[in-house]
Amino acid sequence: MKIQESAENYLETILILGQKKGNVRSIDIAHELEFKKPSVSVAMKNLRENGYIDVDEHGFITLTDTGRQIAETMYERHILFSRWLIALGVNEKTAVEDACKMEHVLSKESFEAIKNHLGQ
């Protein structure tokens, strides 16, 4: 399934914040991504309508199974690419920024080949 890069970023952010904080609200996402709250609210509405997240009566956001699968895929790619680039001598800030770009454009086949090559 192919979704927009921005949606993948939101889902990955929800996953990471959930691991750090337990409960995630729109305002947490806005702070983490340095976006305005109305923009995040629109994105959360779209993610909810497309079945990637659930929002309870208290405003807490959780990933659906589909949303979690996408988020975990993006996060795995992000971690692998970040570590790989750092190991190649790229400074951490640049490595993390580049990994964020790479994680969205590489095919599953190519990612798996890189992962296997690196022994991951």
Short mmCIF file of N, CA, C and O in Angstrom, two decimals:
data_model
loop_
_atom_site.label_atom_id
_atom_site.label_comp_id
_atom_site.label_asym_id
_atom_site.label_seq_id
_atom_site.Cartn_x
_atom_site.Cartn_y
_atom_site.Cartn_z
N MET A 1 0.85 -1.18 0.00
CA MET A 1 0.00 0.00 0.00
C MET A 1 0.89 1.24 0.00
O MET A 1 1.90 1.26 0.67
N LYS A 2 0.53 2.23 -0.77
CA LYS A 2 1.33 3.44 -0.89
C LYS A 2 0.54 4.62 -0.34
O LYS A 2 -0.59 4.86 -0.76
N ILE A 3 1.14 5.30 0.62
CA ILE A 3 0.52 6.51 1.15
C ILE A 3 1.52 7.64 1.00
O ILE A 3 2.70 7.42 0.72
N GLN A 4 1.05 8.85 1.22
CA GLN A 4 1.92 10.01 1.07
C GLN A 4 3.02 10.02 2.13
O GLN A 4 2.84 9.55 3.25
N GLU A 5 4.14 10.61 1.73
CA GLU A 5 5.29 10.72 2.63
C GLU A 5 4.92 11.44 3.92
O GLU A 5 5.34 11.04 5.01
N SER A 6 4.12 12.49 3.83
CA SER A 6 3.75 13.24 5.03
C SER A 6 2.96 12.35 6.00
O SER A 6 3.16 12.41 7.21
N ALA A 7 2.08 11.51 5.46
CA ALA A 7 1.31 10.60 6.31
C ALA A 7 2.25 9.60 6.98
O ALA A 7 2.09 9.29 8.17
N GLU A 8 3.22 9.10 6.23
CA GLU A 8 4.20 8.18 6.81
C GLU A 8 4.96 8.85 7.95
O GLU A 8 5.19 8.24 8.99
N ASN A 9 5.32 10.11 7.76
CA ASN A 9 6.04 10.86 8.82
C ASN A 9 5.18 11.02 10.06
O ASN A 9 5.66 10.88 11.19
N TYR A 10 3.91 11.36 9.87
CA TYR A 10 3.01 11.49 11.02
C TYR A 10 2.89 10.16 11.77
O TYR A 10 2.96 10.11 13.00
N LEU A 11 2.69 9.07 11.03
CA LEU A 11 2.54 7.76 11.67
C LEU A 11 3.81 7.37 12.43
O LEU A 11 3.73 6.88 13.56
N GLU A 12 4.96 7.62 11.83
CA GLU A 12 6.22 7.32 12.50
C GLU A 12 6.37 8.16 13.76
O GLU A 12 6.80 7.67 14.81
N THR A 13 5.98 9.42 13.70
CA THR A 13 6.06 10.31 14.86
C THR A 13 5.14 9.83 15.98
O THR A 13 5.53 9.83 17.15
N ILE A 14 3.95 9.39 15.62
CA ILE A 14 3.01 8.86 16.62
C ILE A 14 3.62 7.64 17.30
O ILE A 14 3.55 7.49 18.53
N LEU A 15 4.23 6.76 16.51
CA LEU A 15 4.87 5.57 17.06
C LEU A 15 5.97 5.94 18.05
O LEU A 15 6.00 5.44 19.18
N ILE A 16 6.85 6.85 17.65
CA ILE A 16 7.97 7.25 18.50
C ILE A 16 7.48 7.94 19.77
O ILE A 16 7.95 7.63 20.87
N LEU A 17 6.53 8.86 19.63
CA LEU A 17 6.00 9.55 20.81
C LEU A 17 5.29 8.58 21.74
O LEU A 17 5.39 8.69 22.96
N GLY A 18 4.58 7.63 21.17
CA GLY A 18 3.90 6.62 21.98
C GLY A 18 4.89 5.80 22.79
O GLY A 18 4.63 5.47 23.95
N GLN A 19 6.04 5.50 22.20
CA GLN A 19 7.07 4.75 22.91
C GLN A 19 7.69 5.60 24.03
O GLN A 19 8.02 5.09 25.09
N LYS A 20 7.84 6.91 23.79
CA LYS A 20 8.44 7.81 24.78
C LYS A 20 7.47 8.18 25.89
O LYS A 20 7.84 8.21 27.06
N LYS A 21 6.24 8.54 25.51
CA LYS A 21 5.30 9.16 26.44
C LYS A 21 4.16 8.25 26.88
O LYS A 21 3.52 8.54 27.87
N GLY A 22 3.86 7.25 26.09
CA GLY A 22 2.69 6.43 26.38
C GLY A 22 1.47 6.95 25.67
O GLY A 22 0.95 6.31 24.77
N ASN A 23 1.01 8.13 26.05
CA ASN A 23 -0.17 8.74 25.43
C ASN A 23 0.25 9.84 24.47
O ASN A 23 1.17 10.61 24.77
N VAL A 24 -0.42 9.91 23.32
CA VAL A 24 -0.07 10.90 22.31
C VAL A 24 -1.32 11.71 21.96
O VAL A 24 -2.39 11.15 21.73
N ARG A 25 -1.14 13.02 21.93
CA ARG A 25 -2.20 13.94 21.48
C ARG A 25 -1.67 14.75 20.31
O ARG A 25 -0.46 14.83 20.08
N SER A 26 -2.57 15.42 19.62
CA SER A 26 -2.19 16.26 18.48
C SER A 26 -1.16 17.30 18.85
O SER A 26 -0.23 17.57 18.09
N ILE A 27 -1.30 17.88 20.02
CA ILE A 27 -0.38 18.93 20.44
C ILE A 27 1.05 18.38 20.60
O ILE A 27 2.03 19.08 20.30
N ASP A 28 1.17 17.12 21.03
CA ASP A 28 2.49 16.50 21.14
C ASP A 28 3.14 16.36 19.77
O ASP A 28 4.33 16.59 19.61
N ILE A 29 2.34 15.98 18.80
CA ILE A 29 2.83 15.83 17.43
C ILE A 29 3.23 17.19 16.87
O ILE A 29 4.29 17.32 16.24
N ALA A 30 2.41 18.20 17.12
CA ALA A 30 2.72 19.56 16.65
C ALA A 30 4.05 20.04 17.23
O ALA A 30 4.89 20.59 16.50
N HIS A 31 4.27 19.81 18.51
CA HIS A 31 5.53 20.21 19.14
C HIS A 31 6.71 19.43 18.58
O HIS A 31 7.76 20.02 18.29
N GLU A 32 6.54 18.14 18.43
CA GLU A 32 7.63 17.29 17.94
C GLU A 32 8.06 17.66 16.52
O GLU A 32 9.24 17.72 16.21
N LEU A 33 7.08 17.91 15.67
CA LEU A 33 7.38 18.21 14.26
C LEU A 33 7.54 19.70 13.99
O LEU A 33 7.86 20.09 12.87
N GLU A 34 7.26 20.50 15.01
CA GLU A 34 7.30 21.96 14.89
C GLU A 34 6.34 22.46 13.81
O GLU A 34 6.66 23.31 12.99
N PHE A 35 5.12 21.89 13.85
CA PHE A 35 4.03 22.29 12.96
C PHE A 35 2.97 23.01 13.78
O PHE A 35 2.89 22.84 15.00
N LYS A 36 2.14 23.77 13.11
CA LYS A 36 1.03 24.44 13.79
C LYS A 36 -0.07 23.42 14.07
O LYS A 36 -0.31 22.50 13.29
N LYS A 37 -0.75 23.62 15.20
CA LYS A 37 -1.79 22.69 15.64
C LYS A 37 -2.89 22.48 14.59
O LYS A 37 -3.30 21.34 14.36
N PRO A 38 -3.37 23.53 13.90
CA PRO A 38 -4.41 23.29 12.89
C PRO A 38 -3.96 22.36 11.76
O PRO A 38 -4.74 21.54 11.29
N SER A 39 -2.71 22.48 11.36
CA SER A 39 -2.19 21.59 10.31
C SER A 39 -2.19 20.14 10.78
O SER A 39 -2.56 19.22 10.03
N VAL A 40 -1.77 19.93 12.01
CA VAL A 40 -1.74 18.58 12.58
C VAL A 40 -3.16 18.05 12.73
O VAL A 40 -3.42 16.87 12.44
N SER A 41 -4.09 18.90 13.13
CA SER A 41 -5.48 18.46 13.28
C SER A 41 -6.06 17.97 11.96
O SER A 41 -6.75 16.94 11.91
N VAL A 42 -5.77 18.68 10.88
CA VAL A 42 -6.24 18.26 9.56
C VAL A 42 -5.62 16.92 9.18
O VAL A 42 -6.31 16.01 8.70
N ALA A 43 -4.33 16.78 9.44
CA ALA A 43 -3.65 15.52 9.12
C ALA A 43 -4.22 14.36 9.94
O ALA A 43 -4.43 13.27 9.41
N MET A 44 -4.50 14.61 11.23
CA MET A 44 -5.05 13.55 12.08
C MET A 44 -6.44 13.14 11.59
O MET A 44 -6.78 11.96 11.59
N LYS A 45 -7.21 14.10 11.14
CA LYS A 45 -8.53 13.80 10.59
C LYS A 45 -8.40 12.89 9.37
O LYS A 45 -9.12 11.89 9.25
N ASN A 46 -7.47 13.22 8.49
CA ASN A 46 -7.25 12.40 7.30
C ASN A 46 -6.75 11.00 7.65
O ASN A 46 -7.21 10.01 7.07
N LEU A 47 -5.83 10.92 8.59
CA LEU A 47 -5.32 9.61 9.01
C LEU A 47 -6.43 8.78 9.65
O LEU A 47 -6.51 7.56 9.42
N ARG A 48 -7.28 9.42 10.44
CA ARG A 48 -8.39 8.71 11.07
C ARG A 48 -9.38 8.22 10.02
O ARG A 48 -9.80 7.05 10.04
N GLU A 49 -9.73 9.08 9.08
CA GLU A 49 -10.69 8.71 8.04
C GLU A 49 -10.17 7.60 7.13
O GLU A 49 -10.96 6.85 6.56
N ASN A 50 -8.86 7.51 7.01
CA ASN A 50 -8.27 6.46 6.16
C ASN A 50 -7.91 5.19 6.94
O ASN A 50 -7.32 4.27 6.38
N GLY A 51 -8.25 5.18 8.22
CA GLY A 51 -8.09 3.97 9.01
C GLY A 51 -6.70 3.71 9.55
O GLY A 51 -6.38 2.57 9.91
N TYR A 52 -5.87 4.76 9.66
CA TYR A 52 -4.51 4.59 10.16
C TYR A 52 -4.37 4.87 11.65
O TYR A 52 -3.43 4.40 12.28
N ILE A 53 -5.29 5.67 12.19
CA ILE A 53 -5.26 5.99 13.62
C ILE A 53 -6.67 5.94 14.19
O ILE A 53 -7.66 6.03 13.46
N ASP A 54 -6.72 5.84 15.51
CA ASP A 54 -7.96 6.01 16.27
C ASP A 54 -7.72 7.14 17.25
O ASP A 54 -6.59 7.33 17.74
N VAL A 55 -8.76 7.91 17.53
CA VAL A 55 -8.69 8.99 18.51
C VAL A 55 -9.81 8.76 19.51
O VAL A 55 -10.98 8.65 19.12
N ASP A 56 -9.47 8.67 20.79
CA ASP A 56 -10.51 8.42 21.79
C ASP A 56 -11.16 9.73 22.25
O ASP A 56 -10.79 10.82 21.79
N GLU A 57 -12.10 9.61 23.16
CA GLU A 57 -12.87 10.78 23.63
C GLU A 57 -12.02 11.79 24.38
O GLU A 57 -12.41 12.94 24.55
N HIS A 58 -10.81 11.39 24.80
CA HIS A 58 -9.90 12.30 25.50
C HIS A 58 -8.87 12.92 24.56
O HIS A 58 -8.01 13.68 25.01
N GLY A 59 -8.96 12.58 23.28
CA GLY A 59 -8.03 13.12 22.30
C GLY A 59 -6.74 12.33 22.17
O GLY A 59 -5.81 12.76 21.48
N PHE A 60 -6.68 11.17 22.82
CA PHE A 60 -5.48 10.34 22.71
C PHE A 60 -5.49 9.58 21.39
O PHE A 60 -6.50 9.00 21.00
N ILE A 61 -4.35 9.59 20.74
CA ILE A 61 -4.21 8.99 19.41
C ILE A 61 -3.48 7.67 19.52
O ILE A 61 -2.43 7.58 20.16
N THR A 62 -4.03 6.64 18.89
CA THR A 62 -3.37 5.34 18.80
C THR A 62 -3.35 4.90 17.35
O THR A 62 -4.21 5.28 16.56
N LEU A 63 -2.35 4.12 17.01
CA LEU A 63 -2.23 3.58 15.67
C LEU A 63 -3.12 2.36 15.52
O LEU A 63 -3.19 1.52 16.43
N THR A 64 -3.78 2.25 14.38
CA THR A 64 -4.48 1.00 14.06
C THR A 64 -3.42 -0.01 13.63
O THR A 64 -2.24 0.33 13.49
N ASP A 65 -3.81 -1.24 13.40
CA ASP A 65 -2.85 -2.24 12.95
C ASP A 65 -2.17 -1.81 11.65
O ASP A 65 -0.96 -1.94 11.50
N THR A 66 -2.96 -1.27 10.73
CA THR A 66 -2.42 -0.80 9.45
C THR A 66 -1.47 0.37 9.67
O THR A 66 -0.37 0.41 9.10
N GLY A 67 -1.86 1.33 10.50
CA GLY A 67 -1.02 2.48 10.80
C GLY A 67 0.26 2.07 11.49
O GLY A 67 1.34 2.59 11.18
N ARG A 68 0.17 1.12 12.40
CA ARG A 68 1.36 0.64 13.12
C ARG A 68 2.32 -0.06 12.17
O ARG A 68 3.54 0.13 12.24
N GLN A 69 1.80 -0.84 11.24
CA GLN A 69 2.65 -1.54 10.28
C GLN A 69 3.45 -0.53 9.45
O GLN A 69 4.65 -0.70 9.26
N ILE A 70 2.80 0.51 8.98
CA ILE A 70 3.48 1.54 8.18
C ILE A 70 4.51 2.26 9.05
O ILE A 70 5.66 2.46 8.63
N ALA A 71 4.12 2.64 10.25
CA ALA A 71 5.02 3.38 11.15
C ALA A 71 6.25 2.55 11.49
O ALA A 71 7.37 3.07 11.47
N GLU A 72 6.06 1.29 11.79
CA GLU A 72 7.19 0.43 12.14
C GLU A 72 8.12 0.22 10.95
O GLU A 72 9.34 0.17 11.11
N THR A 73 7.56 0.12 9.76
CA THR A 73 8.37 -0.01 8.55
C THR A 73 9.23 1.23 8.35
O THR A 73 10.44 1.13 8.09
N MET A 74 8.63 2.41 8.49
CA MET A 74 9.38 3.65 8.31
C MET A 74 10.45 3.80 9.40
O MET A 74 11.58 4.20 9.12
N TYR A 75 10.11 3.44 10.61
CA TYR A 75 11.05 3.58 11.72
C TYR A 75 12.24 2.62 11.56
O TYR A 75 13.39 3.00 11.79
N GLU A 76 11.96 1.40 11.14
CA GLU A 76 13.04 0.44 10.89
C GLU A 76 13.99 0.98 9.83
O GLU A 76 15.21 0.92 9.98
N ARG A 77 13.44 1.50 8.75
CA ARG A 77 14.26 2.07 7.68
C ARG A 77 15.08 3.25 8.21
O ARG A 77 16.27 3.37 7.91
N HIS A 78 14.42 4.11 8.98
CA HIS A 78 15.09 5.30 9.50
C HIS A 78 16.29 4.93 10.37
O HIS A 78 17.38 5.48 10.21
N ILE A 79 16.09 3.98 11.26
CA ILE A 79 17.16 3.56 12.16
C ILE A 79 18.31 2.93 11.36
O ILE A 79 19.48 3.27 11.58
N LEU A 80 17.98 2.03 10.45
CA LEU A 80 19.03 1.37 9.68
C LEU A 80 19.82 2.38 8.86
O LEU A 80 21.05 2.36 8.89
N PHE A 81 19.14 3.27 8.14
CA PHE A 81 19.84 4.24 7.30
C PHE A 81 20.66 5.22 8.14
O PHE A 81 21.78 5.56 7.78
N SER A 82 20.11 5.67 9.26
CA SER A 82 20.85 6.60 10.13
C SER A 82 22.14 5.96 10.62
O SER A 82 23.22 6.55 10.52
N ARG A 83 22.05 4.75 11.14
CA ARG A 83 23.22 4.06 11.68
C ARG A 83 24.25 3.78 10.57
O ARG A 83 25.45 3.91 10.79
N TRP A 84 23.76 3.37 9.42
CA TRP A 84 24.64 3.06 8.30
C TRP A 84 25.42 4.30 7.85
O TRP A 84 26.63 4.25 7.69
N LEU A 85 24.70 5.41 7.69
CA LEU A 85 25.36 6.64 7.26
C LEU A 85 26.37 7.14 8.29
O LEU A 85 27.47 7.58 7.94
N ILE A 86 26.02 7.04 9.56
CA ILE A 86 26.95 7.43 10.63
C ILE A 86 28.19 6.54 10.58
O ILE A 86 29.32 7.03 10.69
N ALA A 87 27.99 5.23 10.38
CA ALA A 87 29.12 4.30 10.30
C ALA A 87 30.02 4.61 9.10
O ALA A 87 31.22 4.35 9.14
N LEU A 88 29.43 5.19 8.06
CA LEU A 88 30.21 5.57 6.87
C LEU A 88 30.95 6.89 7.06
O LEU A 88 31.68 7.32 6.18
N GLY A 89 30.70 7.56 8.21
CA GLY A 89 31.42 8.79 8.51
C GLY A 89 30.61 10.06 8.33
O GLY A 89 31.14 11.16 8.48
N VAL A 90 29.32 9.93 8.02
CA VAL A 90 28.46 11.11 7.89
C VAL A 90 28.14 11.62 9.29
O VAL A 90 27.87 10.82 10.20
N ASN A 91 28.16 12.95 9.47
CA ASN A 91 27.83 13.47 10.81
C ASN A 91 26.38 13.13 11.15
O ASN A 91 25.54 12.97 10.26
N GLU A 92 26.12 13.02 12.44
CA GLU A 92 24.81 12.51 12.89
C GLU A 92 23.64 13.34 12.38
O GLU A 92 22.63 12.78 11.93
N LYS A 93 23.73 14.65 12.44
CA LYS A 93 22.63 15.51 12.00
C LYS A 93 22.29 15.26 10.53
O LYS A 93 21.13 15.06 10.17
N THR A 94 23.31 15.24 9.69
CA THR A 94 23.10 14.99 8.26
C THR A 94 22.59 13.58 8.02
O THR A 94 21.68 13.37 7.20
N ALA A 95 23.14 12.61 8.74
CA ALA A 95 22.72 11.22 8.58
C ALA A 95 21.24 11.05 8.90
O ALA A 95 20.51 10.38 8.15
N VAL A 96 20.79 11.65 9.97
CA VAL A 96 19.38 11.55 10.36
C VAL A 96 18.48 12.23 9.34
O VAL A 96 17.44 11.69 8.95
N GLU A 97 18.89 13.40 8.86
CA GLU A 97 18.10 14.12 7.85
C GLU A 97 18.03 13.31 6.55
O GLU A 97 16.96 13.20 5.95
N ASP A 98 19.16 12.77 6.12
CA ASP A 98 19.18 11.99 4.88
C ASP A 98 18.40 10.69 5.03
O ASP A 98 17.71 10.26 4.11
N ALA A 99 18.51 10.05 6.19
CA ALA A 99 17.77 8.81 6.44
C ALA A 99 16.28 9.06 6.34
O ALA A 99 15.54 8.23 5.80
N CYS A 100 15.83 10.22 6.81
CA CYS A 100 14.41 10.57 6.75
C CYS A 100 13.94 10.65 5.30
O CYS A 100 12.81 10.29 4.98
N LYS A 101 14.79 11.12 4.42
CA LYS A 101 14.44 11.20 3.00
C LYS A 101 14.49 9.81 2.36
O LYS A 101 13.58 9.43 1.61
N MET A 102 15.52 9.07 2.66
CA MET A 102 15.73 7.76 2.04
C MET A 102 14.64 6.76 2.41
O MET A 102 14.23 5.95 1.58
N GLU A 103 14.17 6.83 3.63
CA GLU A 103 13.21 5.83 4.11
C GLU A 103 11.91 5.82 3.31
O GLU A 103 11.22 4.81 3.26
N HIS A 104 11.60 6.92 2.65
CA HIS A 104 10.32 7.03 1.94
C HIS A 104 10.40 6.66 0.47
O HIS A 104 9.37 6.35 -0.13
N VAL A 105 11.57 6.70 -0.11
CA VAL A 105 11.66 6.54 -1.56
C VAL A 105 12.17 5.17 -2.02
O VAL A 105 11.95 4.79 -3.16
N LEU A 106 12.80 4.44 -1.15
CA LEU A 106 13.39 3.17 -1.53
C LEU A 106 12.33 2.07 -1.56
O LEU A 106 11.49 1.99 -0.67
N SER A 107 12.39 1.23 -2.58
CA SER A 107 11.45 0.11 -2.69
C SER A 107 11.70 -0.90 -1.58
O SER A 107 12.80 -0.95 -1.00
N LYS A 108 10.70 -1.71 -1.31
CA LYS A 108 10.85 -2.76 -0.31
C LYS A 108 11.96 -3.72 -0.72
O LYS A 108 12.77 -4.14 0.11
N GLU A 109 12.01 -4.05 -2.01
CA GLU A 109 13.04 -4.97 -2.52
C GLU A 109 14.45 -4.43 -2.27
O GLU A 109 15.33 -5.14 -1.78
N SER A 110 14.67 -3.17 -2.60
CA SER A 110 15.98 -2.56 -2.41
C SER A 110 16.33 -2.47 -0.93
O SER A 110 17.47 -2.73 -0.53
N PHE A 111 15.36 -2.10 -0.10
CA PHE A 111 15.62 -2.01 1.33
C PHE A 111 16.02 -3.37 1.89
O PHE A 111 16.99 -3.49 2.64
N GLU A 112 15.30 -4.41 1.50
CA GLU A 112 15.61 -5.75 1.99
C GLU A 112 17.00 -6.19 1.53
O GLU A 112 17.74 -6.82 2.28
N ALA A 113 17.38 -5.83 0.30
CA ALA A 113 18.72 -6.19 -0.21
C ALA A 113 19.79 -5.49 0.61
O ALA A 113 20.81 -6.10 0.97
N ILE A 114 19.59 -4.19 0.92
CA ILE A 114 20.56 -3.44 1.74
C ILE A 114 20.63 -4.04 3.14
O ILE A 114 21.71 -4.25 3.69
N LYS A 115 19.49 -4.32 3.69
CA LYS A 115 19.42 -4.90 5.03
C LYS A 115 20.16 -6.24 5.07
O LYS A 115 20.97 -6.48 5.98
N ASN A 116 19.95 -7.08 4.08
CA ASN A 116 20.64 -8.36 4.02
C ASN A 116 22.13 -8.19 3.84
O ASN A 116 22.94 -8.88 4.46
N HIS A 117 22.50 -7.24 2.99
CA HIS A 117 23.92 -6.97 2.75
C HIS A 117 24.63 -6.52 4.04
O HIS A 117 25.78 -6.89 4.28
N LEU A 118 23.93 -5.74 4.83
CA LEU A 118 24.49 -5.24 6.09
C LEU A 118 24.40 -6.27 7.23
O LEU A 118 24.87 -6.01 8.33
N GLY A 119 23.75 -7.39 6.94
CA GLY A 119 23.62 -8.44 7.96
C GLY A 119 22.64 -8.10 9.04
O GLY A 119 22.78 -8.53 10.19
N GLN A 120 21.63 -7.32 8.71
CA GLN A 120 20.64 -6.89 9.70
C GLN A 120 19.46 -7.84 9.76
O GLN A 120 18.87 -8.29 8.96
#
